[in-house]
mmCIF file of C-alpha atoms in Angstrom:
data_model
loop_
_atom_site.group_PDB
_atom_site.id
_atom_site.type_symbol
_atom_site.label_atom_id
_atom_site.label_comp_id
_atom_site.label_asym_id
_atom_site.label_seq_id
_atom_site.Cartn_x
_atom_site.Cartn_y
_atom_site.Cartn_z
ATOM 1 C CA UNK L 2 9.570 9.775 12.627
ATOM 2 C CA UNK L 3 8.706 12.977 11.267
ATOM 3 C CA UNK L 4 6.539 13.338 8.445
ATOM 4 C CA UNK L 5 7.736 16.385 6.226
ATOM 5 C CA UNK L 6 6.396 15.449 3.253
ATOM 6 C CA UNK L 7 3.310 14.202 4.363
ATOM 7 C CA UNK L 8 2.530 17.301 6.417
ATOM 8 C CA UNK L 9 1.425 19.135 2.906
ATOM 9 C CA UNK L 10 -1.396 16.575 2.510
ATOM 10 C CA UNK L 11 -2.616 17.341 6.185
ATOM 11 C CA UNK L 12 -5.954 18.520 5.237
ATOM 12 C CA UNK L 13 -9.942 17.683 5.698
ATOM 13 C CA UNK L 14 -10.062 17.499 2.044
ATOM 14 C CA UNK L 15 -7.289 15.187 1.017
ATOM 15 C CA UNK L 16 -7.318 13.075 4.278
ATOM 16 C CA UNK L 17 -11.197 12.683 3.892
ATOM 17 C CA UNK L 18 -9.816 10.490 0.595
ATOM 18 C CA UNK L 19 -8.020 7.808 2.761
ATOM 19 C CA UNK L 20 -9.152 4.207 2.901
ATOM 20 C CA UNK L 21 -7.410 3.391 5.574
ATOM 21 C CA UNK L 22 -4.725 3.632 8.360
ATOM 22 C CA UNK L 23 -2.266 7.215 5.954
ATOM 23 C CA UNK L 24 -1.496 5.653 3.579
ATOM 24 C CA UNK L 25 0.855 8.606 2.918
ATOM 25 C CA UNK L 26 2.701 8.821 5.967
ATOM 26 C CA UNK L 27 2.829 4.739 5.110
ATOM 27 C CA UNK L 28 4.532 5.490 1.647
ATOM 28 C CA UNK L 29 7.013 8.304 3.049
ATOM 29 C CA UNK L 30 8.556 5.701 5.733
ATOM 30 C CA UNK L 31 8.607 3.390 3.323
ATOM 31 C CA UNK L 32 10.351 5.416 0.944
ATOM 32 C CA UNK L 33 13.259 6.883 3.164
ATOM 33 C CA UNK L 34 16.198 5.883 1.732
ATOM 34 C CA UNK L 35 14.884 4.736 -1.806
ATOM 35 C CA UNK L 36 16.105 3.451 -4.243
ATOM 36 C CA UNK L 37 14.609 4.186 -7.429
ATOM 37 C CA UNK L 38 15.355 6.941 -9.576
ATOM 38 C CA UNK L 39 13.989 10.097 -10.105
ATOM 39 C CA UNK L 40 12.186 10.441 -13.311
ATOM 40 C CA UNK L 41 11.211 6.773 -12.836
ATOM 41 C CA UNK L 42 7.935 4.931 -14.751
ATOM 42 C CA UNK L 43 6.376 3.607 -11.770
ATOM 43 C CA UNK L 44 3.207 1.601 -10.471
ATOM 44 C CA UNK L 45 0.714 3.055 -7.466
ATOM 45 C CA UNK L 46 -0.914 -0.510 -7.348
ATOM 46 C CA UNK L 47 -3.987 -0.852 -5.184
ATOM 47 C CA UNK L 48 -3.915 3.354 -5.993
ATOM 48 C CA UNK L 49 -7.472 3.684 -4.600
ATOM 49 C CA UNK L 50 -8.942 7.728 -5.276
ATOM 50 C CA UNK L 51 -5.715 8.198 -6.211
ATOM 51 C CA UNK L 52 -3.949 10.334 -3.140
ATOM 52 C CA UNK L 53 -0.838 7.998 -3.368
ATOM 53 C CA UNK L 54 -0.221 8.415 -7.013
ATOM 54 C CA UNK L 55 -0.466 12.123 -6.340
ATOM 55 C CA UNK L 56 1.923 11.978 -3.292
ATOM 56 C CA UNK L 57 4.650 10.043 -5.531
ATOM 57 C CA UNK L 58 4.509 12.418 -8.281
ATOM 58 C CA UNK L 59 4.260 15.546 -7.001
ATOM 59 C CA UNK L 60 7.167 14.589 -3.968
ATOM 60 C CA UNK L 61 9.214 12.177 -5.728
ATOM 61 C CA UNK L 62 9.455 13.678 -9.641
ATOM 62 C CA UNK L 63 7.826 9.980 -10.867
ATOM 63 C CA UNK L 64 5.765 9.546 -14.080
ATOM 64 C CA UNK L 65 2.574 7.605 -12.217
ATOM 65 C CA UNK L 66 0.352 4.981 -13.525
ATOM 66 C CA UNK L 67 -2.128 5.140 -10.864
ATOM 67 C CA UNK L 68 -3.500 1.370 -10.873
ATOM 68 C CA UNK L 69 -6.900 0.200 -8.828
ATOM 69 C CA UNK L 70 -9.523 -2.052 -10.034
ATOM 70 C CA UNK L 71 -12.547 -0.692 -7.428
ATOM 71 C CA UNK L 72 -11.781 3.713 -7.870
ATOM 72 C CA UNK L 73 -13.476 5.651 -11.316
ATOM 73 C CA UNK L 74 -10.461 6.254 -13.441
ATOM 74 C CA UNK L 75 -12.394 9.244 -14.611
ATOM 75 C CA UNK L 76 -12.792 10.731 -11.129
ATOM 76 C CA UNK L 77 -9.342 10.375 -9.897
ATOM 77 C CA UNK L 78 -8.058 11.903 -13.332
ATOM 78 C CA UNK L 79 -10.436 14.646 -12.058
ATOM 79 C CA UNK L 80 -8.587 15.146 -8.770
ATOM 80 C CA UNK L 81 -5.379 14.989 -10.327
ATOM 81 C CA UNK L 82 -5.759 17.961 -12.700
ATOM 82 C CA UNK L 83 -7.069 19.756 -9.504
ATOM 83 C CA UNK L 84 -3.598 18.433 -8.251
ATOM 84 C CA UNK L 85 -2.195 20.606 -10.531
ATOM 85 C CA UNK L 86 -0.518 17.523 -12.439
ATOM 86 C CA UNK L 87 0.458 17.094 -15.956
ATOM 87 C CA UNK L 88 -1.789 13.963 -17.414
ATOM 88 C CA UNK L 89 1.152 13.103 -18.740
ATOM 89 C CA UNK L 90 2.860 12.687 -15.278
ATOM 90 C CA UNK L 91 0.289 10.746 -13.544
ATOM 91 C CA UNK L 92 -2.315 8.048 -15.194
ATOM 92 C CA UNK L 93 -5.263 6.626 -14.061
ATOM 93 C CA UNK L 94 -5.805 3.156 -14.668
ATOM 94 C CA UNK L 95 -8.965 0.535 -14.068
ATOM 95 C CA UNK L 96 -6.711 -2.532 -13.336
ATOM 96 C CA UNK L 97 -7.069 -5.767 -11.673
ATOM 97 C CA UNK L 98 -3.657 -6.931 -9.799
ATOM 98 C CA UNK L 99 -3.723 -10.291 -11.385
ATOM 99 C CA UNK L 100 -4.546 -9.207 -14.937
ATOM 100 C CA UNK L 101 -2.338 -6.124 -15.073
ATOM 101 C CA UNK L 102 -2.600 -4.453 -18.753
ATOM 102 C CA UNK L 103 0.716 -2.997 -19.421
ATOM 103 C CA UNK L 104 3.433 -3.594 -21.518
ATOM 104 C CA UNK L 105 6.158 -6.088 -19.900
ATOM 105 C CA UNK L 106 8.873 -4.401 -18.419
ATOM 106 C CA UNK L 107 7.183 -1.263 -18.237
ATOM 107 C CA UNK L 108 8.074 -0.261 -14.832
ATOM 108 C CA UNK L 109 11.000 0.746 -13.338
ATOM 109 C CA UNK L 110 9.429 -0.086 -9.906
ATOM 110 C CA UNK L 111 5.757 -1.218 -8.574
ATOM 111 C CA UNK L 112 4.859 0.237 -4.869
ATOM 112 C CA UNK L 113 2.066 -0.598 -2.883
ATOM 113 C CA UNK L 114 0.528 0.916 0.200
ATOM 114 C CA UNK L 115 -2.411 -1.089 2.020
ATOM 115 C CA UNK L 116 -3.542 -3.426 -0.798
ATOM 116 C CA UNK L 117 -0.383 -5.688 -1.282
ATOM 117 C CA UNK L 118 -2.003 -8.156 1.088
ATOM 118 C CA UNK L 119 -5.599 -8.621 -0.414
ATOM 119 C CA UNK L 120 -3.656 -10.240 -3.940
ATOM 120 C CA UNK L 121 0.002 -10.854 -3.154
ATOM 121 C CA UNK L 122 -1.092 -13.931 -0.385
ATOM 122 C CA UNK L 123 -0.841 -15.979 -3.452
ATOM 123 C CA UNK L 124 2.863 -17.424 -3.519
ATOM 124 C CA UNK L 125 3.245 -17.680 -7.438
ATOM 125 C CA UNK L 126 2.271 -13.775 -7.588
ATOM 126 C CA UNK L 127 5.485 -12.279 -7.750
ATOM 127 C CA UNK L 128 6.746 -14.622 -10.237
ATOM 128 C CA UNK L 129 3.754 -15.025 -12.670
ATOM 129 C CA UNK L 130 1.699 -11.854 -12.193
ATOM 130 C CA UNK L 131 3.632 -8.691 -11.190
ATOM 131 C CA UNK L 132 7.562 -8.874 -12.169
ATOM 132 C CA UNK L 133 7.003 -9.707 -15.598
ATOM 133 C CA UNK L 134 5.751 -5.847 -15.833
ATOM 134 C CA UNK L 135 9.031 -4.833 -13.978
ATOM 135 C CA UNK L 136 12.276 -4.268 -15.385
ATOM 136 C CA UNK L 137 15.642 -6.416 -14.580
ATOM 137 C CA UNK L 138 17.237 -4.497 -12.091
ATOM 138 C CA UNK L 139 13.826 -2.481 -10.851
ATOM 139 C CA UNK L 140 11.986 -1.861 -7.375
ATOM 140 C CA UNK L 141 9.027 -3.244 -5.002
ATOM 141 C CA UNK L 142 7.883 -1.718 -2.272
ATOM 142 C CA UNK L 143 5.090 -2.952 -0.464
ATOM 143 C CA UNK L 144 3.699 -1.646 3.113
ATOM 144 C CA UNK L 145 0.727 -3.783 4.483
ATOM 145 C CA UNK L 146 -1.147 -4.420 7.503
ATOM 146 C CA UNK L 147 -0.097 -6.733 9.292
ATOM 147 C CA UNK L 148 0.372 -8.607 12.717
ATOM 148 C CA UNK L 149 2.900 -8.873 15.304
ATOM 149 C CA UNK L 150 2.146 -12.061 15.495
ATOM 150 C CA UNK L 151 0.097 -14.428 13.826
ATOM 151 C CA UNK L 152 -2.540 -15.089 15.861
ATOM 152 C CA UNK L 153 -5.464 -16.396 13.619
ATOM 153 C CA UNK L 154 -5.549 -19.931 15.699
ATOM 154 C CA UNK L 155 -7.223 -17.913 19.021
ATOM 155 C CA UNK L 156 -8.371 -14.461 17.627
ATOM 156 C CA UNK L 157 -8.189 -11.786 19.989
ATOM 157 C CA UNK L 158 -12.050 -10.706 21.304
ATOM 158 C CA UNK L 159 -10.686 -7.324 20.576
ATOM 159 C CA UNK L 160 -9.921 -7.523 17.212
ATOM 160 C CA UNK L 161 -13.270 -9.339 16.766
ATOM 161 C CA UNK L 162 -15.162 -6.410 17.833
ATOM 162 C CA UNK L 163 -14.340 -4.726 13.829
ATOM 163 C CA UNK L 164 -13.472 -7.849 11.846
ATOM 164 C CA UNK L 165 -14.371 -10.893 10.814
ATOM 165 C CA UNK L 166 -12.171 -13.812 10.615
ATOM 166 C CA UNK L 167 -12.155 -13.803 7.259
ATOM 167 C CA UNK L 168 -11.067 -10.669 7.316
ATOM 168 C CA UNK L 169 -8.407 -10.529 9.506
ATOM 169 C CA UNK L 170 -6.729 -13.363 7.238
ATOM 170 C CA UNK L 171 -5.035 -10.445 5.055
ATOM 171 C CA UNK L 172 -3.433 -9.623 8.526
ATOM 172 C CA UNK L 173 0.043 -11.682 8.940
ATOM 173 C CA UNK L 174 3.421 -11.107 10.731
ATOM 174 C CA UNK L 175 6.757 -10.740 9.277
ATOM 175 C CA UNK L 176 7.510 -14.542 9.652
ATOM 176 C CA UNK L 177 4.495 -15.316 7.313
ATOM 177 C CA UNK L 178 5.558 -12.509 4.866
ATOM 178 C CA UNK L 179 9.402 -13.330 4.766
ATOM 179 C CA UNK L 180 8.932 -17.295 4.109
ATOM 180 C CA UNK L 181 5.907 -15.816 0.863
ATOM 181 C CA UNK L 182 8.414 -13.924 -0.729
ATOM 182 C CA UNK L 183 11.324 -15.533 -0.302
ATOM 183 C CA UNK L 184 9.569 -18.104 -2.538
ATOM 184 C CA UNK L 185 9.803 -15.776 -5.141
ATOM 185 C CA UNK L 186 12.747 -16.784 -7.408
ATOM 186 C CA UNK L 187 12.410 -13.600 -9.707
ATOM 187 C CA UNK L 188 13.820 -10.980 -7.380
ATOM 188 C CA UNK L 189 15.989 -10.485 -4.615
ATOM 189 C CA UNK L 190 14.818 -9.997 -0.972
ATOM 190 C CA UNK L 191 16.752 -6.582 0.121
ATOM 191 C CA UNK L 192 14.433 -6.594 3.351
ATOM 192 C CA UNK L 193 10.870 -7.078 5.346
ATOM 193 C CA UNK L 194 10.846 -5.355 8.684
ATOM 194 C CA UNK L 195 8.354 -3.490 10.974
ATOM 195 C CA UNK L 196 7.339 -0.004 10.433
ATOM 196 C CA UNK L 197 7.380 2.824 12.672
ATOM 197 C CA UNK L 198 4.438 4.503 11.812
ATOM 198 C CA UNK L 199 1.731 2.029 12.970
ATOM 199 C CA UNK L 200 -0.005 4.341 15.855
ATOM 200 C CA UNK L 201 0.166 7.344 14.037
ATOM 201 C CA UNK L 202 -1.423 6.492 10.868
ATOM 202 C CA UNK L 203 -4.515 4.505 13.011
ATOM 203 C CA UNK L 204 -4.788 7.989 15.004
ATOM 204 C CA UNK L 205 -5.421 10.041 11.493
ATOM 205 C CA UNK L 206 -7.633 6.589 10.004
ATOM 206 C CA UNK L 207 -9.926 6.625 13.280
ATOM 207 C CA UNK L 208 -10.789 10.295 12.957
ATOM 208 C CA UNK L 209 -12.440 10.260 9.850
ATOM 209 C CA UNK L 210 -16.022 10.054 10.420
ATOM 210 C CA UNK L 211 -16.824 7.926 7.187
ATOM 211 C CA UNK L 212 -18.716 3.975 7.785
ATOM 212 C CA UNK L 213 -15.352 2.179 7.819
ATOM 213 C CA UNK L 214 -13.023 4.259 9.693
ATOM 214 C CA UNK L 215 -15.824 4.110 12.595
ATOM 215 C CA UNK L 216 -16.539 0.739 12.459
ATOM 216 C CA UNK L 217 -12.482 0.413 12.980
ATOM 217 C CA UNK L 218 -13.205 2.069 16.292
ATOM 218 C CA UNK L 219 -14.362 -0.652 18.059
ATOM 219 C CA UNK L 220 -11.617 -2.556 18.120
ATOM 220 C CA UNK L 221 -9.177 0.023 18.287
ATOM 221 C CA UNK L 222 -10.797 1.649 21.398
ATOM 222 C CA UNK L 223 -10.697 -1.823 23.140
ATOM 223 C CA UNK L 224 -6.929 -2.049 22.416
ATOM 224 C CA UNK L 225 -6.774 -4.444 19.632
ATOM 225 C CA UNK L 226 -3.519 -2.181 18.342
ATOM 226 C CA UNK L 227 -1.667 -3.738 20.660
ATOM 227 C CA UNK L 228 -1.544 -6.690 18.030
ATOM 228 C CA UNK L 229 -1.163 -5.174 14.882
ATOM 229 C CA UNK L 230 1.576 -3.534 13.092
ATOM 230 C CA UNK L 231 2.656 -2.461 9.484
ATOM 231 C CA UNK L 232 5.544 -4.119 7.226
ATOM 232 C CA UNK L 233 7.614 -2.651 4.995
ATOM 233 C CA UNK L 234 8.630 -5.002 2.010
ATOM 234 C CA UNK L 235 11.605 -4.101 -0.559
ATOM 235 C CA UNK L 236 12.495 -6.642 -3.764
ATOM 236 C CA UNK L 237 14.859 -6.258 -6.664
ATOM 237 C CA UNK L 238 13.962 -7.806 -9.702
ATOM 238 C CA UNK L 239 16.861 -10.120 -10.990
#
């Protein structure tokens, strides 16, 4: 696809603040077609330094609460009013996923790029942690890393070459994803599919030059893509 939003964020200094594979190219495919309204109260969970939150308020007209438990609230309020954003538009906030410390039904929607998988592998997460803070009738969308296949019985050597076992467990296909939410009996499943963008957001990850995104390289380089793949999630709260 063709990234025409994304292309304004296309720069040394605001790619150098990915943590991963774009996350913005990530949260414009999973957008296309969305749902939610403009004007919307909405959740960045798993924001990280915050170039998400920016993304969805700046392209999409949303009032952000800009949610991560590991990022400096104070330094990614500082890059949003160098982003030009009202503080009343977007809000930084130290939160843990599990212990979120909002109002209920605050949100007219929660979205999450790259960090759905590291707290939502719980099944009762859904139901007891996150929708409560959503209102009847409002949006998830989730993209995550995932797997084409579930292969964690006979790991691939090249995937070993980056990651440990452990961590490749936040890695699952659509199978595993479809049968943990569809235990969810708070929301409605509208659909979990593959995304397109899986190559091209690697390509921009793997040329950053920070620990991570070179570490990444190893496996990468050796062709462990060829198992992995991103998933694009979308719920409606009953």
């Amino acid at each position: 696809m063709k990234y025409t939003k994304s292309e304004k964020y296309n720069t040394p200094a605001l790619q150098a603040k990915i943590m991963g594979p774009n996350p913005i190219k990530l949260e414009e495919e999973l957008l296309l077609k969305h749902r939610i309204p403009t004007g919307s109260v909405v959740c960045d969970l798993g924001s990280g330094q915050g170039l998400t939150s920016v993304f969805l308020a700046k392209e999409y007209g949303f009032t952000v609460y800009a949610a991560d438990l590991w990022s400096d609230p104070e330094e990614n309020r500082r890059f949003f009013d160098a982003m030009g954003l009202d503080r009343e538009q977007i809000i930084p906030v130290k939160a843990d996923a599990a212990d979120l410390p909002f109002e209920k039904e605050f949100f007219d929607a929660v979205i999450s790029v790259d960090s759905y998988n590291y707290f939502g592998r719980d099944e009762h997460y859904l139901d007891d942690k996150l929708l409560p803070f959503v209102k009847s009738g409002g949006y998830i969308y989730i993209a995550i890393p995932g797997m084409k296949q579930d292969c964690h019985d006979h790991l691939p050597q090249e995937l070993l070459l980056s990651w440990t076992p452990e961590q490749l467990d936040y890695m699952h296909d659509i199978a595993y994803w479809s049968e943990m939410i569809g235990k969810c009996k708070g929301a409605e499943v509208i659909s979990v599919k593959e995304m397109e963008s899986n190559e091209e957001v690697w390509a921009d990850w793997l040329s950053q030059e920070n620990e991570y995104a070179v570490g990444d390289r190893k496996a990468m380089e050796a062709g462990g893509g060829k198992y992995l793949n991103f998933i694009a999630i979308v719920m409606r709260k009953k």
